[in-house]
Tab-separated table of C-alpha atoms in Angstrom:
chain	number	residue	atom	x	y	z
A	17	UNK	CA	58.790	-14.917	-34.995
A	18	UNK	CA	57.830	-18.132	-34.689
A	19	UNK	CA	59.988	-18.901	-31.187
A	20	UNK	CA	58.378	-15.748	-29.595
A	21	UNK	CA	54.682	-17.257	-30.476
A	22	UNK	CA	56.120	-20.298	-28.657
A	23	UNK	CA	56.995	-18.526	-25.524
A	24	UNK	CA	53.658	-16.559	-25.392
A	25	UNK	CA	51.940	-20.315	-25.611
A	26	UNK	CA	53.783	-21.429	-23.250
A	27	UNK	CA	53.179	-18.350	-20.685
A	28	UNK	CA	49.200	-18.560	-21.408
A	29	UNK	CA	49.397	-22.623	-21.436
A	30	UNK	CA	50.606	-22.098	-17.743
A	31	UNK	CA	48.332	-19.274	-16.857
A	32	UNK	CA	45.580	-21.654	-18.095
A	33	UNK	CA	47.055	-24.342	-15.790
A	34	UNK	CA	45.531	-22.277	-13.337
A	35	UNK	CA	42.734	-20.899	-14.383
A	36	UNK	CA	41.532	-22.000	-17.991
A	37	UNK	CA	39.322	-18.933	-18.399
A	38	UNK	CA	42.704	-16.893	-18.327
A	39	UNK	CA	43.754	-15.655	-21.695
A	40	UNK	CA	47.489	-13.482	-22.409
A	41	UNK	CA	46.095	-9.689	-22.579
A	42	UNK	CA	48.034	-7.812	-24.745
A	43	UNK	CA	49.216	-3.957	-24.820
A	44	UNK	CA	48.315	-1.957	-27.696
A	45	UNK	CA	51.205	0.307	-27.120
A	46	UNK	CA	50.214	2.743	-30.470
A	47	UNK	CA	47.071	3.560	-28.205
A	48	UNK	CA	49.195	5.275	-25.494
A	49	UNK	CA	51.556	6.672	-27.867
A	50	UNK	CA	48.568	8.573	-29.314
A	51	UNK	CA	46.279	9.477	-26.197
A	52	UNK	CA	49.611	10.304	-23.752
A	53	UNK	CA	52.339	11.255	-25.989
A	54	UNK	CA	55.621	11.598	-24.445
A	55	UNK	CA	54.020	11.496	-21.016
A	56	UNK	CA	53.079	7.555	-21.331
A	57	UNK	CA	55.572	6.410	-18.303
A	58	UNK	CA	53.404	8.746	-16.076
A	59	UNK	CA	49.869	8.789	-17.107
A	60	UNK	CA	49.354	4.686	-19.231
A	61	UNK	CA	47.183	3.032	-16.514
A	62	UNK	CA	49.984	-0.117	-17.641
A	63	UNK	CA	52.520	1.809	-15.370
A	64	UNK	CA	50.307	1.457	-12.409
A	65	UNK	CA	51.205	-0.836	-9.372
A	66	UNK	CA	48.061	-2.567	-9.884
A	67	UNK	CA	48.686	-3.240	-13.437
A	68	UNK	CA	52.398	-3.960	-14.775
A	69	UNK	CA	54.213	-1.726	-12.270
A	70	UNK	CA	55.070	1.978	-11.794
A	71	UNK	CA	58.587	3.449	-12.773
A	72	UNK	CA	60.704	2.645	-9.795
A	73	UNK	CA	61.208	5.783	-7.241
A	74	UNK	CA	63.633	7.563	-5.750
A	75	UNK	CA	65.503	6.950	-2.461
A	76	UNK	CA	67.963	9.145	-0.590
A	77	UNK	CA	68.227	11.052	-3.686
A	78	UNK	CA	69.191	7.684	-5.891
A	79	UNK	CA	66.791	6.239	-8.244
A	80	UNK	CA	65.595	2.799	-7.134
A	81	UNK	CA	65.291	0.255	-10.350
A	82	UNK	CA	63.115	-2.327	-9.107
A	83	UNK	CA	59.399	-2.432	-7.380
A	84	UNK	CA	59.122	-2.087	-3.454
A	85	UNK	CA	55.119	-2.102	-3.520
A	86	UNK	CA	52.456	-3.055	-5.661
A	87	UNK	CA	51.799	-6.819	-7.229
A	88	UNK	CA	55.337	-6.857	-8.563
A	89	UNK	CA	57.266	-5.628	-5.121
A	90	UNK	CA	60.535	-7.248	-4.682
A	91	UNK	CA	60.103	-9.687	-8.054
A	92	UNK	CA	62.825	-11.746	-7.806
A	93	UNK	CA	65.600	-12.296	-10.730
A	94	UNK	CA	66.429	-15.885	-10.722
A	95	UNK	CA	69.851	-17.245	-9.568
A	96	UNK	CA	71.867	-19.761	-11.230
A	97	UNK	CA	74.956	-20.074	-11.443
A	98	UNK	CA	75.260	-23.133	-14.049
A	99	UNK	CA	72.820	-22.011	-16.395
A	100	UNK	CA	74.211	-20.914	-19.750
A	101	UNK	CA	73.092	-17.023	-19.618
A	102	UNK	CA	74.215	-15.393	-16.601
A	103	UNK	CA	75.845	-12.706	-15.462
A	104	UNK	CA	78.973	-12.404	-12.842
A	105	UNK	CA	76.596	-12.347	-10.056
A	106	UNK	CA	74.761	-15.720	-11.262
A	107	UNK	CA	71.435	-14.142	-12.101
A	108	UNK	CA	69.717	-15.293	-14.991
A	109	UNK	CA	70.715	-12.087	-16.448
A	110	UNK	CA	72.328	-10.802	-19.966
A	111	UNK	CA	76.444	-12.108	-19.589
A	112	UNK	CA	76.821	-8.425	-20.355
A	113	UNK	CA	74.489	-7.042	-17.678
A	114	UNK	CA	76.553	-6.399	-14.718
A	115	UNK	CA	73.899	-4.715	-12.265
A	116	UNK	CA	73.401	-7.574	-8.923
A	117	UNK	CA	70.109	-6.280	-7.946
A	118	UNK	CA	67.654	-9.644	-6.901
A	119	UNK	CA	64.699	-7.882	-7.904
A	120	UNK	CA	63.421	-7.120	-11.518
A	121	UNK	CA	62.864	-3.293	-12.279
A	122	UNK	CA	63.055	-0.001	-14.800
A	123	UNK	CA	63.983	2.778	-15.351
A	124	UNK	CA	62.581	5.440	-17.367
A	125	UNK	CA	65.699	6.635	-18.875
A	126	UNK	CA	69.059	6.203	-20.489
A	127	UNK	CA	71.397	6.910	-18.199
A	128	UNK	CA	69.182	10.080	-16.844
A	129	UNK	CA	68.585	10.821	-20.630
A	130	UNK	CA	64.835	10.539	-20.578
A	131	UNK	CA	63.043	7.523	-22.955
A	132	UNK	CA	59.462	9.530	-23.116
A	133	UNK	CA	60.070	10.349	-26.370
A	134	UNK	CA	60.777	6.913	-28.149
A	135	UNK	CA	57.350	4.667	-27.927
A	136	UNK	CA	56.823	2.977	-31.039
A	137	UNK	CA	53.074	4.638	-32.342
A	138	UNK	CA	51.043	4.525	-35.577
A	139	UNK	CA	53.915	5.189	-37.956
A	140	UNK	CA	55.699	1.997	-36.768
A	141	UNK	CA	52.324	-0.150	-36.837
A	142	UNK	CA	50.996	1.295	-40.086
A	143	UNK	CA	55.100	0.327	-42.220
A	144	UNK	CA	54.459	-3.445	-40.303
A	145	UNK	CA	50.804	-3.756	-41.957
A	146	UNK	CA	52.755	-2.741	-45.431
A	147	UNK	CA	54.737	-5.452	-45.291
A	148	UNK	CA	54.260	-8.364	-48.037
A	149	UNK	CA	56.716	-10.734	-46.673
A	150	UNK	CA	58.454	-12.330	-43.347
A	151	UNK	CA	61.662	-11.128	-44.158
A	152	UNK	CA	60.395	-7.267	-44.006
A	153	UNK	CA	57.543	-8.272	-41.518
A	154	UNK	CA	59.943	-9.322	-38.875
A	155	UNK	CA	62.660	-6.545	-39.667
A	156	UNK	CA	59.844	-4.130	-38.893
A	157	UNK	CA	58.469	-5.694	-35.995
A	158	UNK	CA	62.340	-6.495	-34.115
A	159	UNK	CA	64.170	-3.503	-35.354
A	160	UNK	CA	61.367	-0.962	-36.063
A	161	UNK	CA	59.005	-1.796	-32.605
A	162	UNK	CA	60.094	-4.576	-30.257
A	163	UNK	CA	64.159	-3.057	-30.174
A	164	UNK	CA	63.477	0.556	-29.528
A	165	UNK	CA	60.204	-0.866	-27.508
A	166	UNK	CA	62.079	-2.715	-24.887
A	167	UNK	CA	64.825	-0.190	-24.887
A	168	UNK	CA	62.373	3.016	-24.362
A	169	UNK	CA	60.404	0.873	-21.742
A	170	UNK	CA	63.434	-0.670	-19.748
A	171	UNK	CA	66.065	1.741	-19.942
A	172	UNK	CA	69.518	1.481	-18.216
A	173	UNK	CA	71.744	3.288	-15.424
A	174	UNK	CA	75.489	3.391	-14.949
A	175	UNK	CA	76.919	4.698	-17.987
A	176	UNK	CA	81.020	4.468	-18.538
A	177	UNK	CA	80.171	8.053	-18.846
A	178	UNK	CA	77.550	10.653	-18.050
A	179	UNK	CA	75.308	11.774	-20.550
A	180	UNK	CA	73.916	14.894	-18.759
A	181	UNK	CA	76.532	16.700	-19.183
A	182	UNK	CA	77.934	16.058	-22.440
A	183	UNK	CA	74.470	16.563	-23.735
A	184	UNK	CA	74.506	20.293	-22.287
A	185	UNK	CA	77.282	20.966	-24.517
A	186	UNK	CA	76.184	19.046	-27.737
A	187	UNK	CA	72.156	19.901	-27.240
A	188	UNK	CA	72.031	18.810	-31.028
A	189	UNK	CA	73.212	15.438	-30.183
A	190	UNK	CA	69.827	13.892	-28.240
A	191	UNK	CA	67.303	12.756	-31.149
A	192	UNK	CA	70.482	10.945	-32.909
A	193	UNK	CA	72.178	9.841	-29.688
A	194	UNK	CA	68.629	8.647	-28.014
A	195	UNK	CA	68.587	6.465	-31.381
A	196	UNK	CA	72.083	4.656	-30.500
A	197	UNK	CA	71.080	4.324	-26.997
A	198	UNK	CA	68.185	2.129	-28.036
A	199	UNK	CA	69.903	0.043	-29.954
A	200	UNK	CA	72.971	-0.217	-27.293
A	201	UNK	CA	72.273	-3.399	-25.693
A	202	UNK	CA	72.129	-5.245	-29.834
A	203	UNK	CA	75.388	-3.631	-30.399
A	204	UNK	CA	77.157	-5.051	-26.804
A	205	UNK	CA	75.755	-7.908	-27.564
A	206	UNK	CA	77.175	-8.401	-31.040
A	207	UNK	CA	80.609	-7.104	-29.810
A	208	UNK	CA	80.726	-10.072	-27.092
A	209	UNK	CA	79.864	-12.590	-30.469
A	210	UNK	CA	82.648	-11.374	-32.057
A	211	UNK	CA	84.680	-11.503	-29.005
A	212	UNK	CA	85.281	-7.939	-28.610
A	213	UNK	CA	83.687	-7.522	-25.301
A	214	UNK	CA	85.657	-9.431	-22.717
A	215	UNK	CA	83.279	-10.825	-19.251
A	216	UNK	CA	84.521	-11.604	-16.177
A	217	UNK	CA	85.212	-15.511	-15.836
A	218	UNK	CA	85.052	-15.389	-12.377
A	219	UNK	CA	82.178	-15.536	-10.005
A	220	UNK	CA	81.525	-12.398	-7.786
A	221	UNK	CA	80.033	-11.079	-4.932
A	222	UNK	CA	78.302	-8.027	-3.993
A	223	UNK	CA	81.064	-5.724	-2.552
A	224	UNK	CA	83.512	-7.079	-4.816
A	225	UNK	CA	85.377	-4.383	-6.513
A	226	UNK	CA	83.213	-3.096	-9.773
A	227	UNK	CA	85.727	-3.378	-12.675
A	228	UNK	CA	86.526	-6.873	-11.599
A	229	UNK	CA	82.313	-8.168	-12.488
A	230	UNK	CA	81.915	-5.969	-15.406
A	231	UNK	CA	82.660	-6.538	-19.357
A	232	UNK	CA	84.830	-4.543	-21.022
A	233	UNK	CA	86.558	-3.702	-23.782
A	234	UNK	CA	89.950	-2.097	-23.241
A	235	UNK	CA	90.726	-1.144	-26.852
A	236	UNK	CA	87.992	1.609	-26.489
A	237	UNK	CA	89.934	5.169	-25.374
A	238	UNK	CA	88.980	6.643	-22.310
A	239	UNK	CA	90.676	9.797	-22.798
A	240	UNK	CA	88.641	12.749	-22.922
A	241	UNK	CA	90.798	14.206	-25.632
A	242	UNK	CA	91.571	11.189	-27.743
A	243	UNK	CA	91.224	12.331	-31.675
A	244	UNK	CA	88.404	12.024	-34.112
A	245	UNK	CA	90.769	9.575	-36.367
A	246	UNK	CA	91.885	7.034	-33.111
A	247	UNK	CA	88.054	6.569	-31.759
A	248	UNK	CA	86.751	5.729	-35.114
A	249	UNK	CA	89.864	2.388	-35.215
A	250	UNK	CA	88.820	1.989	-31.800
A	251	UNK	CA	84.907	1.281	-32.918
A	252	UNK	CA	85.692	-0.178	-35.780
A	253	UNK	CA	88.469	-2.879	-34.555
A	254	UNK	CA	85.735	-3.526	-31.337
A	255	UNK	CA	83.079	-4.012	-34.528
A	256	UNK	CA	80.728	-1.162	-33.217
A	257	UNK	CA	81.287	0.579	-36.647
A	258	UNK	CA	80.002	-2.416	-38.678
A	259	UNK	CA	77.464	-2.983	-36.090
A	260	UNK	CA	75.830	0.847	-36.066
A	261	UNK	CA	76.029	0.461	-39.823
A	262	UNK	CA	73.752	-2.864	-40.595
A	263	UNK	CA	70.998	-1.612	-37.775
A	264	UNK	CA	67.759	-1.196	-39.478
A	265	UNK	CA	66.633	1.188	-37.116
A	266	UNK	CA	69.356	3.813	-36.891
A	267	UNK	CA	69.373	3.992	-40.658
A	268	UNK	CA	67.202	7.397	-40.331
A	269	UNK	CA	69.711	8.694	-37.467
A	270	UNK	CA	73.178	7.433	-39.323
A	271	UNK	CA	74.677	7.458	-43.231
A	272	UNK	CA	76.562	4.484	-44.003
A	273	UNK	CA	78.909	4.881	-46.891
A	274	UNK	CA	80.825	1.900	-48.340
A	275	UNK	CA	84.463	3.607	-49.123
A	276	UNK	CA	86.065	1.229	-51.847
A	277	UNK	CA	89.590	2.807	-50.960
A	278	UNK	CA	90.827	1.258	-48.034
A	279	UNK	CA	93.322	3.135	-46.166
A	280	UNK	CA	95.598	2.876	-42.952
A	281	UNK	CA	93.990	-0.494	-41.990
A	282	UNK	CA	90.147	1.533	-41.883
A	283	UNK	CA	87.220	-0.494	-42.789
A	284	UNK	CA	85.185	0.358	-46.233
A	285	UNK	CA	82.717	1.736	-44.229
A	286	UNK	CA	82.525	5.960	-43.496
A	287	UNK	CA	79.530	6.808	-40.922
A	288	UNK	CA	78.142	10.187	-40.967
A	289	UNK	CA	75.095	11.706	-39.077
A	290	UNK	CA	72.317	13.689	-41.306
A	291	UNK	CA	71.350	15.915	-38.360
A	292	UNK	CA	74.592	16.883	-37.004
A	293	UNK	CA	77.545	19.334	-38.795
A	294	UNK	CA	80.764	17.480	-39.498
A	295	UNK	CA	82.668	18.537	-36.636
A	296	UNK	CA	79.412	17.226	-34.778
A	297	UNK	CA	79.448	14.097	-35.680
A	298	UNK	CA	83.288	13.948	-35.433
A	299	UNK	CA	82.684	14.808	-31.524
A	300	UNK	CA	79.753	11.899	-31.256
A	301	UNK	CA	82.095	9.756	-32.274
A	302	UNK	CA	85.038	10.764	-29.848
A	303	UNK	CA	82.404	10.085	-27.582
A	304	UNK	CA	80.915	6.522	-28.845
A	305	UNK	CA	84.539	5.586	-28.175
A	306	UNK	CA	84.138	6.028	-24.131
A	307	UNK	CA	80.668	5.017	-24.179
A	308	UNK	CA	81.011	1.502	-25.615
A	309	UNK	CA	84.375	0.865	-23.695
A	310	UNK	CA	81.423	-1.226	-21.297
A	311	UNK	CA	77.858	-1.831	-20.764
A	312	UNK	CA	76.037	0.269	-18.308
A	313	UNK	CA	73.453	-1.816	-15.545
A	314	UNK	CA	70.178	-2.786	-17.397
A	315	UNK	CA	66.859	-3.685	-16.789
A	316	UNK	CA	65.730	-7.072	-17.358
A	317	UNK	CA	63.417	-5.399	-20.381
A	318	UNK	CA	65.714	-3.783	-22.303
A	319	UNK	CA	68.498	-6.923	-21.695
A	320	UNK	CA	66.407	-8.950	-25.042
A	321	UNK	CA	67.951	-12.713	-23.943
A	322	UNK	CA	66.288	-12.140	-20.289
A	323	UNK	CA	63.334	-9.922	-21.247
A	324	UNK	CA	60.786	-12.850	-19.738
A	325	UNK	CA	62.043	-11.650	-16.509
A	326	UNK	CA	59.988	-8.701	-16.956
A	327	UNK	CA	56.140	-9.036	-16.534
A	328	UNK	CA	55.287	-6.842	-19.970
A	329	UNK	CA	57.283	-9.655	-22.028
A	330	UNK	CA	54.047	-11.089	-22.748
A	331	UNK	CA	51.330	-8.968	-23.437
A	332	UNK	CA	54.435	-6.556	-25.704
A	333	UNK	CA	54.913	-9.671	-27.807
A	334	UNK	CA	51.407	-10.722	-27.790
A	335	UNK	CA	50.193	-7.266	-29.579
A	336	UNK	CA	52.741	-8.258	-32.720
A	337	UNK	CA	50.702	-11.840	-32.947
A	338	UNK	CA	47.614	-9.802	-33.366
A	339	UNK	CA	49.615	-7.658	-36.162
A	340	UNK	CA	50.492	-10.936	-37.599
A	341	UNK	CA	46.745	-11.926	-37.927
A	342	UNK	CA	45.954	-9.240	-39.970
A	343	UNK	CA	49.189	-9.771	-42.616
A	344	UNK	CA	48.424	-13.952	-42.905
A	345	UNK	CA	44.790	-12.796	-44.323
A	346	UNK	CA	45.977	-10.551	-46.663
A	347	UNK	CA	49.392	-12.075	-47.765
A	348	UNK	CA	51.407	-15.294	-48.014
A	349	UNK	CA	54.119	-13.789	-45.491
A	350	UNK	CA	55.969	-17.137	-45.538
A	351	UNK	CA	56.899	-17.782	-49.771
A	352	UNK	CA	60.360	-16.773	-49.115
A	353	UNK	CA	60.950	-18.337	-46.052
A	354	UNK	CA	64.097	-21.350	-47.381
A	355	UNK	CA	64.966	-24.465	-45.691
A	356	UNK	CA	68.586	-23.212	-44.969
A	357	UNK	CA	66.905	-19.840	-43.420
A	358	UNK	CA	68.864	-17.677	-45.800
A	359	UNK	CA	72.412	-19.912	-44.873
A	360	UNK	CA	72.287	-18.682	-41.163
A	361	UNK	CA	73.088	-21.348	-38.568
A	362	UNK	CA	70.354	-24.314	-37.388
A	363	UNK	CA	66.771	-23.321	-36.145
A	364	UNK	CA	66.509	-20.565	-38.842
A	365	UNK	CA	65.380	-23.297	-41.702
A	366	UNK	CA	61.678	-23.469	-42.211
A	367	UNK	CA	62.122	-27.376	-41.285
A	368	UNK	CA	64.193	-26.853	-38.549
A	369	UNK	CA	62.924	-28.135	-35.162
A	370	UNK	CA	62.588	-25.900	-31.865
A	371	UNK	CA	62.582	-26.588	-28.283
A	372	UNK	CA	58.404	-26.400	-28.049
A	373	UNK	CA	56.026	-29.200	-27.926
A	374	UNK	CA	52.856	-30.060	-26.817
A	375	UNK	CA	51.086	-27.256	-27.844
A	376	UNK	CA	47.879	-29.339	-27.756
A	377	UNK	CA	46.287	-31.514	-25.034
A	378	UNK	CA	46.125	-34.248	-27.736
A	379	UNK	CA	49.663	-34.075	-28.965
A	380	UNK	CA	51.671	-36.186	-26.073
A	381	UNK	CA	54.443	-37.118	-27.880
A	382	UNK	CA	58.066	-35.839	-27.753
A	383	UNK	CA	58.060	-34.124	-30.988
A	384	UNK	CA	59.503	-30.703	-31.046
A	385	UNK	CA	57.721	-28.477	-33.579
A	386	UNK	CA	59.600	-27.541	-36.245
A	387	UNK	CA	59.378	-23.305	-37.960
A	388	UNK	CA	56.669	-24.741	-40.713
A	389	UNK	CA	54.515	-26.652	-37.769
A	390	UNK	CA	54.387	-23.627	-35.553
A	391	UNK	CA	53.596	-21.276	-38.530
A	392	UNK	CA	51.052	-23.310	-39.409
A	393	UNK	CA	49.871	-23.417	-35.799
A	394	UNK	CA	49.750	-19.589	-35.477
A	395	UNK	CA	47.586	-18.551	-38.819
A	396	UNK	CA	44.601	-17.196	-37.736
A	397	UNK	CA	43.145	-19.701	-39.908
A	398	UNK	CA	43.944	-22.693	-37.804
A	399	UNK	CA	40.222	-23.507	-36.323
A	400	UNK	CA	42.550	-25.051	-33.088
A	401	UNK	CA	43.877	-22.266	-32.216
A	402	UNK	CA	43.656	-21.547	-28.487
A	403	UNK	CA	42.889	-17.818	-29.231
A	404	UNK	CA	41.609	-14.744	-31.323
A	405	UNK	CA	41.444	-11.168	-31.383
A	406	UNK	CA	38.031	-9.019	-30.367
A	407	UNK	CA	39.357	-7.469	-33.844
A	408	UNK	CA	42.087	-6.599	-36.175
A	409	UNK	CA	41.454	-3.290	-36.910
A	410	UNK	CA	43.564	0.390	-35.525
A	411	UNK	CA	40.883	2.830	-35.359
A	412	UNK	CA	43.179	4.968	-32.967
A	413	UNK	CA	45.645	4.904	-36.413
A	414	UNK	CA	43.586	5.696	-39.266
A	415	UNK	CA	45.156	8.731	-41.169
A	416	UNK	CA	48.679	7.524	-39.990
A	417	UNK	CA	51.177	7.580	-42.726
C-alpha cells in the first residue's frame, strides 16, 4: 500500500517538474465495467491512441503487442543488462518474461482466450469499501482488483500450449480456467522464489534459439496423455498446488481441502473445482501440468514487478488511493498493522524505512520515510497533502451488492 502511494508521488512529483498545474488522473475502471460491459477494450475512450493506447493490431495475420501510432507508438522498454530485474534479453522486464520486443504493448487476451470478461466493477469496489482493516483492505484491493486488473488489461501470448483448442473440447473449463490465467504471472513468480522455475543465466540475443532464453521447469509433463495422479506430483513438487491454494482470488473458482492423511509423498492439500464434474477437473489438471511447465510472453502490465513500464500504472493505482480516502474517514485501517509486519521479512514493519524521500519541497534531508511516515502522509486528513479527490462517492455503484 504504502510503496505504491510512493511511486504515484513520485510519477506526479515529476509530472509537476514540468508543469506544476499537472495532477495524476486516475481511471475509475467500475465506470466502464458498468457503461461497456464486456466490450470495454473496444468502446472505453482509455483504449484510444489519444488517451492510454488502443489494443495493439494485427499484421500479416499475427497480432502485434505493442503501439505503432498514437502518443505511445514504439514506447520503448528499457535495457539493462546489470540491473537486478531483467529478463534474458536485458530489458527491464519480469526474469520470467521471456518476450524481446523493445516496445511496451497488450494484448487483449490470454493466449487468444479473450480478457473482456474479467474487469474488476462494482462488486469488487463495493467488498473494498467493507473493509475495517489494512490487512483485508489490501487483500481486496491486490488480489480482488489490481491482480485480475493488470492481468485482464495486459494479457499474454505464447502459451507452452494452445488454449483454443483445448477449450473447444472442455467448453466448461473457461470461467474457472480464465480465473487461473489471471493469477498466472503470481503463481510463476512464486515458483521462481521457491526455485522451481529455472531462468536462463546466460545473456541472449534475438535469433537465439527460444528454449535456450526462456524459464522452465522440466519436472512439469509434457505428455499429452500423462495421468491425473503424475500431473498433480508434478504441480505440487513445482509448488503450483500450494500456490493455487493460498490465492485469495481463485478461492470462488477452486476448493482447497487440507487432507490430514498424507500418502505416497502427496501434500495435505486436495484441490477440486465447484463448477466442473470430477473427471473435469481431473482433465484441468492434466492440463495445468503442460501449462505451467513455462511462462508464456507478457505484457509489461500484467508482468506486476515491471508494470511502471506501462502508461496505465498510474492512474490504475491512483483510483485505489481515492478508495483509500474514503476507508481512513470512516475507520482506523492501520490498528493492526505490527512492527514486525506480521514476521514477514524487512520493509513490511510499520517502522520500517523505504526507498522514498523528499516528498516535500521543505524536507531536504536524506531520510527515507518509513510505513508509519508515509501512512501518515497519505490520510486524507493531512492538510499537506499535494492532492484530493473532486469526491469520494460511486454513484455509478449504488445498489451494488
Amino acid at each position: 500500500i504504502t510503496s505504491h502511494f510512493g511511486f504515484i508521488m513520485e510519477l506526479e512529483q515529476a509530472l509537476q517538474s514540468i508543469d506544476e498545474s499537472i495532477a495524476l488522473p486516475y481511471w475509475e475502471h467500475t465506470i466502464d465495467s458498468v457503461a461497456f460491459g464486456m466490450e470495454w477494450q473496444s468502446r472505453s475512450p482509455i483504449f484510444k491512441n489519444d488517451w492510454f493506447g488502443e489494443y495493439p493490431k494485427t499484421f500479416s495475420g499475427q497480432e502485434l503487442h505493442y503501439w505503432t501510432e498514437g502518443r505511445w507508438a514504439f514506447l520503448p522498454v528499457p535495457n539493462d543488462k546489470n540491473a537486478v530485474e531483467k529478463n534474458s534479453f536485458g530489458r527491464l522486464n519480469q526474469s520470467t518474461n521471456s518476450d524481446h520486443s523493445k516496445y511496451v504493448g497488450r494484448s487483449k487476451s490470454f493466449c487468444g482466450l479473450s480478457t473482456g470478461d474479467f474487469l474488476p466493477g462494482c462488486k469488487e469496489l463495493n467488498d473494498a469499501l467493507d473493509t475495517q482493516d489494512m490487512n483485508d483492505f489490501r487483500a481486496k484491493i491486490e488480489d480482488y482488483t489490481l491482480s485480475p486488473l493488470f492481468g485482464s488489461v495486459g494479457g499474454f501470448w505464447d502459451c507452452a500450449v494452445p488454449l483454443n483448442d483445448i477449450l473447444k473440447k472442455y467448453p466448461s473449463w473457461v470461467s474457472t480456467l480464465k480465473g487461473i490465467l489471471s493469477q498466472a504471472n503470481n503463481i510463476w513468480a512464486e515458483m521462481t522464489l521457491n526455485k522451481k522455475l529455472v531462468c536462463p543465466s546466460n545473456e541472449c540475443e534475438i535469433g537465439d534459439p527460444e528454449p535456450l532464453c526462456r524459464c522452465s521447469n522440466m519436472s512439469l509433463d509434457l505428455n499429452l496423455n500423462c495421468s491425473y495422479e503424475s500431473a498433480y506430483k508434478a504441480l505440487e513438487d513445482s509448488s503450483v498446488i500450494e500456490s493455487l491454494s493460498k490465492n485469495s482470488f481463485l478461492r470462488k473458482f477452486i476448493y482447497a481441502e487440507k487432507n490430514e492423511s498424507v500418502v505416497n509423498d502427496r501434500t495435505n492439500i486436495n484441490l477440486s473445482f465447484p463448477a466442473l464434474s470430477k473427471k473435469e477437473g481431473e482433465d484441468l489438471i492434466v492440463f495445468l501440468s503442460r501449462f505451467f511447465i513455462r511462462p508464456p510472453k507478457s505484457s509489461p502490465l500484467a508482468s506486476y514487478l515491471v508494470s511502471p513500464n506501462d502508461p496505465l500504472f498510474g492512474p490504475i493505482h491512483s483510483s485505489w488511493l481515492k478508495l483509500l480516502a474514503h476507508q481512513q474517514l470512516k475507520t482506523n485501517l492501520y490498528v493492526n498493522w505490527t512492527d514486525d509486519g506480521g514476521g514477514l521479512k524487512y520493509g513490511h514493519g510499520i517502522n520500517d524505512a523505504l526507498p522514498f524521500r523528499n516528498f516535500s519541497r521543505s524536507d531536504t534531508s536524506d531520510h527515507y520515510y518509513s510505513n508509519k511516515e508515509l501512512l501518515d502522509m497519505m490520510n486524507i486528513k493531512n492538510i499537506e497533502l499535494s492532492y484530493t479527490y473532486g469526491s469520494l462517492s460511486w454513484a455509478h455503484c449504488d445498489g451494488d451488492e
